[in-house]
Amino acid sequence: MEFKYDERVLKPGYTSCLGCGEALAMRLVAQACGPNSIFTNCTGCSEIFTSRYPASSWAAPWIHSLFENSAAVASGVYYALKHKGRMPQVNVIGTGGDGGTADIGLQCLSGAMERGDDILYVCWDNEAYMNTGVQRSGLTPLDADTTTSPAGKASYGNDRPKKDLPMIMAAHGIPYVGVASMGYYRELAPMVKRILQIRGPKFLQVHVVCPLGWKSDPAKSAELARLAFETGLYPLYEIIRGETKPHRPPKDGWRPVEEYLKPQGRFRHLFRAGNAAERITRIQALAAANIRKFYGPDAVPQFAKDAEAKLAEAAKATA
Amino acid sequence: MAPQGRQEILEGAMAVAHAVARCRPEVIAAYPITPQTHISEELSTIVADGELQAEFVKVESEFGAASVCLGASAAGARAYTATSSQGLMLMAEVLWNIAGMRLPVVLACANRSVSAPLSIWCDHQDADSIRDCGVIQLHAEDAQEAVDQHVIAFKAAEDRRVLLPVMVNLDGFLLTHVFEPVELPDQALCDAFLGKYEALYKLDPGDPMSFGCFTEPDKCMEGRWMIHDACLRSAAVIEEVSAAFARTFGRNSGGLLEEYKSADADTVLVAKGSICGTIKDVVDELRDKGRRVGLVRIKTFRPFPRDRIVAAVRGAKRITVVEKGGSFGSGGVVTPELKDALYDAGLRIPVSGFCVQLGGREVAPDGIQEIIDRVEKGEQVHYEYFRLKKAILPDLVP
């Protein structure tokens, strides 16, 4: 997608890292929303790299208040515009990272969704607190090495799987929940344009690669994001008025999780000697469950079923 | 809607709600907490009955309430919330941000003790503990003042020389739940007095701006100074707005201080809030007996009216601050600020600080008189928990 400078909603010159998935996704989403939108932003990378006073990359009205209140501020903007008779002509877009959305900001987000506020909230999920130096969040995947869930002699990193934020949002009964990926960046803009036609609260989670935090090659961010989907570890889908529509499955079939894990430094410890193979089996089983959930039991590839069987066997042996 | 332009017997919180409605806030966001609840309940009823065209946002917390007000104000709407105690604590982070972004949100604090121990009753530790965040703080003595100070609050907050949030403090239960004769501000006068709110800067796709950018150390301090400067300068605006209010509505409810029989007083008490009613009764009684006692009542606690207070107490032989709060490990809140002002003015008048009514314990006139008797006998205390019941303290306390 090519933009003319004058028409850009997020102007170039922001100071994100090389290969930053959040910047790419944000640029595309902002452009799809267009200049007739008001954006709210959690504290975090995107706020920092777009708004160093007195400069700002934002050509649309934009506000950053605090870490945990982006959704509530968006609600406030929405009610002000509603009162002034300017809704739904203006798009009110709340944004935040995974920590600001799923952890510290979950309460404000839940409030906005439950009240039925006509806003779109977009969560840039790079799976850790990157702005403060790669600390674990509720959306950090199982076994990821972060600065507060470090892999060590007695640890495989983050000891919990990701919190299922989209399903928490879906449980609010809102008209739209979507999970997208910067790996399929061409799909983002049309998707957002379609979402904005829906009235009421809308939630979109976008998987975005952070080369700094994931210790991955900045040139391969989009490829890596696609692998997250193609391995089944990051299911992409939409729930439109209660109806679940999974993303079309990968063209060349589901891939083993190692293909996604191996290029990332945050999973490097899983490929060292010891019983880390069992951990990869565990992650493969998570992927199998995702594939089964969204594409049915027949879609689960044999290697994934094998991993599940192996895990069940190991569980039996320990019992 | 309640009748206008004449006195009627109203509950304080209800009167405040009707006064707020007449200020025509466009967005109201509030979360239940005792003893504030009657304000937001009544406002939601006024909106539900179609008597006020406003968005009443049913938020999930006080943090959400303040954040919704922040967003609404940034988008150019007149925004209002009300809270108490823990709710104010939960709002604290947002209040700093609202002040820093110079958004004229108005809120009420129905003053209540802060847990623990849990108490729903009145003291000032909630409001006192957010004194440093750039929120202008007014204190009402009675329901009429609480009503009128809301009108003054919107006017002062939105004044372009100020652009800061204003919080009207009214003592929980003592004012919120007591029925008093109140005259509500006339709607037409209120409309003329306040006018429609036009934001200086707002979130508007027609004129896009960025709010809440981050600053490097070379610029942050100036941003903070602007808040301090605006807050200091708001004192003159509050006086100006209060004078205009008095001319329009015929009541002198605003201002920075009230000087009650203090001009020639040897003993001057300093206090804020509803306890001043009790103090005035004691002052009257003692005056009848020929004792030269007076009260200086703080109506505006932020900005702190240093010069005015020094001028009001400079003739006194002794000053006694009666506080409903304090700073654990230090002493009072109002007392040291007063001493600071006196010191800079070169005045060495003895100042005593008494902490009373924490968690709603009643101080009847005899208590105030006891304080006056003690200081007039030459006693001076730095900061004392007045009438502390040592007998009920557990044994482990030395």
PDB file of N, CA and C in Angstrom, chain B residues 4-46:
ATOM      1  N   GLN B   4     -37.004  26.930  41.070  1.00  0.00           N
ATOM      2  CA  GLN B   4     -35.832  27.805  41.035  1.00  0.00           C
ATOM      3  C   GLN B   4     -36.113  29.129  41.733  1.00  0.00           C
ATOM      4  N   GLY B   5     -35.029  29.751  42.159  1.00  0.00           N
ATOM      5  CA  GLY B   5     -35.104  31.127  42.605  1.00  0.00           C
ATOM      6  C   GLY B   5     -35.689  31.327  43.979  1.00  0.00           C
ATOM      7  N   ARG B   6     -35.858  30.264  44.762  1.00  0.00           N
ATOM      8  CA  ARG B   6     -36.309  30.464  46.131  1.00  0.00           C
ATOM      9  C   ARG B   6     -35.707  29.380  47.001  1.00  0.00           C
ATOM     10  N   GLN B   7     -35.673  29.652  48.275  1.00  0.00           N
ATOM     11  CA  GLN B   7     -35.100  28.674  49.205  1.00  0.00           C
ATOM     12  C   GLN B   7     -36.028  27.493  49.374  1.00  0.00           C
ATOM     13  N   GLU B   8     -35.432  26.332  49.449  1.00  0.00           N
ATOM     14  CA  GLU B   8     -36.214  25.133  49.737  1.00  0.00           C
ATOM     15  C   GLU B   8     -35.339  24.225  50.588  1.00  0.00           C
ATOM     16  N   ILE B   9     -35.970  23.244  51.205  1.00  0.00           N
ATOM     17  CA  ILE B   9     -35.216  22.338  52.059  1.00  0.00           C
ATOM     18  C   ILE B   9     -34.761  21.157  51.209  1.00  0.00           C
ATOM     19  N   LEU B  10     -33.473  21.067  51.009  1.00  0.00           N
ATOM     20  CA  LEU B  10     -32.926  20.011  50.161  1.00  0.00           C
ATOM     21  C   LEU B  10     -31.781  19.300  50.874  1.00  0.00           C
ATOM     22  N   GLU B  11     -31.635  18.047  50.517  1.00  0.00           N
ATOM     23  CA  GLU B  11     -30.450  17.331  50.990  1.00  0.00           C
ATOM     24  C   GLU B  11     -29.235  17.906  50.249  1.00  0.00           C
ATOM     25  N   GLY B  12     -28.117  18.007  50.930  1.00  0.00           N
ATOM     26  CA  GLY B  12     -26.937  18.640  50.335  1.00  0.00           C
ATOM     27  C   GLY B  12     -26.540  18.031  49.005  1.00  0.00           C
ATOM     28  N   ALA B  13     -26.444  16.706  48.970  1.00  0.00           N
ATOM     29  CA  ALA B  13     -26.020  16.039  47.738  1.00  0.00           C
ATOM     30  C   ALA B  13     -27.010  16.283  46.606  1.00  0.00           C
ATOM     31  N   MET B  14     -28.281  16.251  46.942  1.00  0.00           N
ATOM     32  CA  MET B  14     -29.315  16.461  45.940  1.00  0.00           C
ATOM     33  C   MET B  14     -29.248  17.890  45.401  1.00  0.00           C
ATOM     34  N   ALA B  15     -29.028  18.820  46.312  1.00  0.00           N
ATOM     35  CA  ALA B  15     -28.908  20.226  45.903  1.00  0.00           C
ATOM     36  C   ALA B  15     -27.713  20.400  44.966  1.00  0.00           C
ATOM     37  N   VAL B  16     -26.612  19.740  45.305  1.00  0.00           N
ATOM     38  CA  VAL B  16     -25.420  19.825  44.459  1.00  0.00           C
ATOM     39  C   VAL B  16     -25.736  19.264  43.074  1.00  0.00           C
ATOM     40  N   ALA B  17     -26.414  18.127  43.033  1.00  0.00           N
ATOM     41  CA  ALA B  17     -26.733  17.512  41.740  1.00  0.00           C
ATOM     42  C   ALA B  17     -27.548  18.469  40.871  1.00  0.00           C
ATOM     43  N   HIS B  18     -28.533  19.132  41.481  1.00  0.00           N
ATOM     44  CA  HIS B  18     -29.359  20.056  40.697  1.00  0.00           C
ATOM     45  C   HIS B  18     -28.575  21.287  40.263  1.00  0.00           C
ATOM     46  N   ALA B  19     -27.655  21.711  41.122  1.00  0.00           N
ATOM     47  CA  ALA B  19     -26.809  22.845  40.729  1.00  0.00           C
ATOM     48  C   ALA B  19     -25.904  22.452  39.571  1.00  0.00           C
ATOM     49  N   VAL B  20     -25.344  21.254  39.649  1.00  0.00           N
ATOM     50  CA  VAL B  20     -24.482  20.772  38.567  1.00  0.00           C
ATOM     51  C   VAL B  20     -25.280  20.691  37.270  1.00  0.00           C
ATOM     52  N   ALA B  21     -26.504  20.164  37.358  1.00  0.00           N
ATOM     53  CA  ALA B  21     -27.343  20.058  36.154  1.00  0.00           C
ATOM     54  C   ALA B  21     -27.551  21.428  35.521  1.00  0.00           C
ATOM     55  N   ARG B  22     -27.686  22.444  36.362  1.00  0.00           N
ATOM     56  CA  ARG B  22     -27.915  23.786  35.822  1.00  0.00           C
ATOM     57  C   ARG B  22     -26.655  24.370  35.195  1.00  0.00           C
ATOM     58  N   CYS B  23     -25.508  23.754  35.487  1.00  0.00           N
ATOM     59  CA  CYS B  23     -24.265  24.155  34.803  1.00  0.00           C
ATOM     60  C   CYS B  23     -24.138  23.449  33.451  1.00  0.00           C
ATOM     61  N   ARG B  24     -25.084  22.594  33.151  1.00  0.00           N
ATOM     62  CA  ARG B  24     -25.165  21.882  31.876  1.00  0.00           C
ATOM     63  C   ARG B  24     -23.877  21.167  31.464  1.00  0.00           C
ATOM     64  N   PRO B  25     -23.397  20.244  32.303  1.00  0.00           N
ATOM     65  CA  PRO B  25     -22.281  19.417  31.850  1.00  0.00           C
ATOM     66  C   PRO B  25     -22.747  18.552  30.686  1.00  0.00           C
ATOM     67  N   GLU B  26     -21.852  18.307  29.754  1.00  0.00           N
ATOM     68  CA  GLU B  26     -22.225  17.506  28.574  1.00  0.00           C
ATOM     69  C   GLU B  26     -21.939  16.027  28.798  1.00  0.00           C
ATOM     70  N   VAL B  27     -20.912  15.747  29.572  1.00  0.00           N
ATOM     71  CA  VAL B  27     -20.576  14.364  29.903  1.00  0.00           C
ATOM     72  C   VAL B  27     -20.388  14.258  31.423  1.00  0.00           C
ATOM     73  N   ILE B  28     -21.106  13.316  32.020  1.00  0.00           N
ATOM     74  CA  ILE B  28     -20.974  13.045  33.455  1.00  0.00           C
ATOM     75  C   ILE B  28     -20.563  11.584  33.575  1.00  0.00           C
ATOM     76  N   ALA B  29     -19.511  11.324  34.321  1.00  0.00           N
ATOM     77  CA  ALA B  29     -19.111   9.932  34.539  1.00  0.00           C
ATOM     78  C   ALA B  29     -18.908   9.765  36.031  1.00  0.00           C
ATOM     79  N   ALA B  30     -19.545   8.776  36.614  1.00  0.00           N
ATOM     80  CA  ALA B  30     -19.395   8.609  38.058  1.00  0.00           C
ATOM     81  C   ALA B  30     -19.572   7.157  38.442  1.00  0.00           C
ATOM     82  N   TYR B  31     -18.964   6.841  39.555  1.00  0.00           N
ATOM     83  CA  TYR B  31     -18.963   5.479  40.081  1.00  0.00           C
ATOM     84  C   TYR B  31     -19.419   5.560  41.531  1.00  0.00           C
ATOM     85  N   PRO B  32     -20.203   4.576  41.981  1.00  0.00           N
ATOM     86  CA  PRO B  32     -20.747   4.695  43.337  1.00  0.00           C
ATOM     87  C   PRO B  32     -19.694   4.613  44.435  1.00  0.00           C
ATOM     88  N   ILE B  33     -19.756   5.546  45.338  1.00  0.00           N
ATOM     89  CA  ILE B  33     -19.016   5.427  46.599  1.00  0.00           C
ATOM     90  C   ILE B  33     -19.704   6.300  47.639  1.00  0.00           C
ATOM     91  N   THR B  34     -19.886   5.755  48.797  1.00  0.00           N
ATOM     92  CA  THR B  34     -20.427   6.510  49.923  1.00  0.00           C
ATOM     93  C   THR B  34     -19.362   7.499  50.388  1.00  0.00           C
ATOM     94  N   PRO B  35     -19.734   8.724  50.711  1.00  0.00           N
ATOM     95  CA  PRO B  35     -21.062   9.348  50.720  1.00  0.00           C
ATOM     96  C   PRO B  35     -21.346  10.221  49.496  1.00  0.00           C
ATOM     97  N   GLN B  36     -20.652   9.986  48.422  1.00  0.00           N
ATOM     98  CA  GLN B  36     -20.877  10.782  47.213  1.00  0.00           C
ATOM     99  C   GLN B  36     -22.132  10.353  46.470  1.00  0.00           C
ATOM    100  N   THR B  37     -22.549   9.098  46.615  1.00  0.00           N
ATOM    101  CA  THR B  37     -23.525   8.467  45.727  1.00  0.00           C
ATOM    102  C   THR B  37     -24.779   9.287  45.438  1.00  0.00           C
ATOM    103  N   HIS B  38     -25.257  10.019  46.437  1.00  0.00           N
ATOM    104  CA  HIS B  38     -26.513  10.755  46.192  1.00  0.00           C
ATOM    105  C   HIS B  38     -26.349  11.800  45.091  1.00  0.00           C
ATOM    106  N   ILE B  39     -25.137  12.313  44.927  1.00  0.00           N
ATOM    107  CA  ILE B  39     -24.919  13.302  43.864  1.00  0.00           C
ATOM    108  C   ILE B  39     -25.096  12.626  42.505  1.00  0.00           C
ATOM    109  N   SER B  40     -24.396  11.503  42.303  1.00  0.00           N
ATOM    110  CA  SER B  40     -24.464  10.877  40.973  1.00  0.00           C
ATOM    111  C   SER B  40     -25.813  10.207  40.736  1.00  0.00           C
ATOM    112  N   GLU B  41     -26.413   9.663  41.792  1.00  0.00           N
ATOM    113  CA  GLU B  41     -27.756   9.077  41.630  1.00  0.00           C
ATOM    114  C   GLU B  41     -28.750  10.140  41.152  1.00  0.00           C
ATOM    115  N   GLU B  42     -28.700  11.297  41.799  1.00  0.00           N
ATOM    116  CA  GLU B  42     -29.653  12.348  41.454  1.00  0.00           C
ATOM    117  C   GLU B  42     -29.383  12.866  40.037  1.00  0.00           C
ATOM    118  N   LEU B  43     -28.090  12.978  39.688  1.00  0.00           N
ATOM    119  CA  LEU B  43     -27.760  13.433  38.335  1.00  0.00           C
ATOM    120  C   LEU B  43     -28.243  12.428  37.298  1.00  0.00           C
ATOM    121  N   SER B  44     -28.092  11.142  37.600  1.00  0.00           N
ATOM    122  CA  SER B  44     -28.543  10.139  36.632  1.00  0.00           C
ATOM    123  C   SER B  44     -30.065  10.205  36.482  1.00  0.00           C
ATOM    124  N   THR B  45     -30.756  10.517  37.571  1.00  0.00           N
ATOM    125  CA  THR B  45     -32.215  10.674  37.504  1.00  0.00           C
ATOM    126  C   THR B  45     -32.590  11.893  36.659  1.00  0.00           C
ATOM    127  N   ILE B  46     -31.864  12.977  36.864  1.00  0.00           N
ATOM    128  CA  ILE B  46     -32.145  14.205  36.101  1.00  0.00           C
ATOM    129  C   ILE B  46     -31.964  13.945  34.608  1.00  0.00           C
TER     130      ILE B  46
END
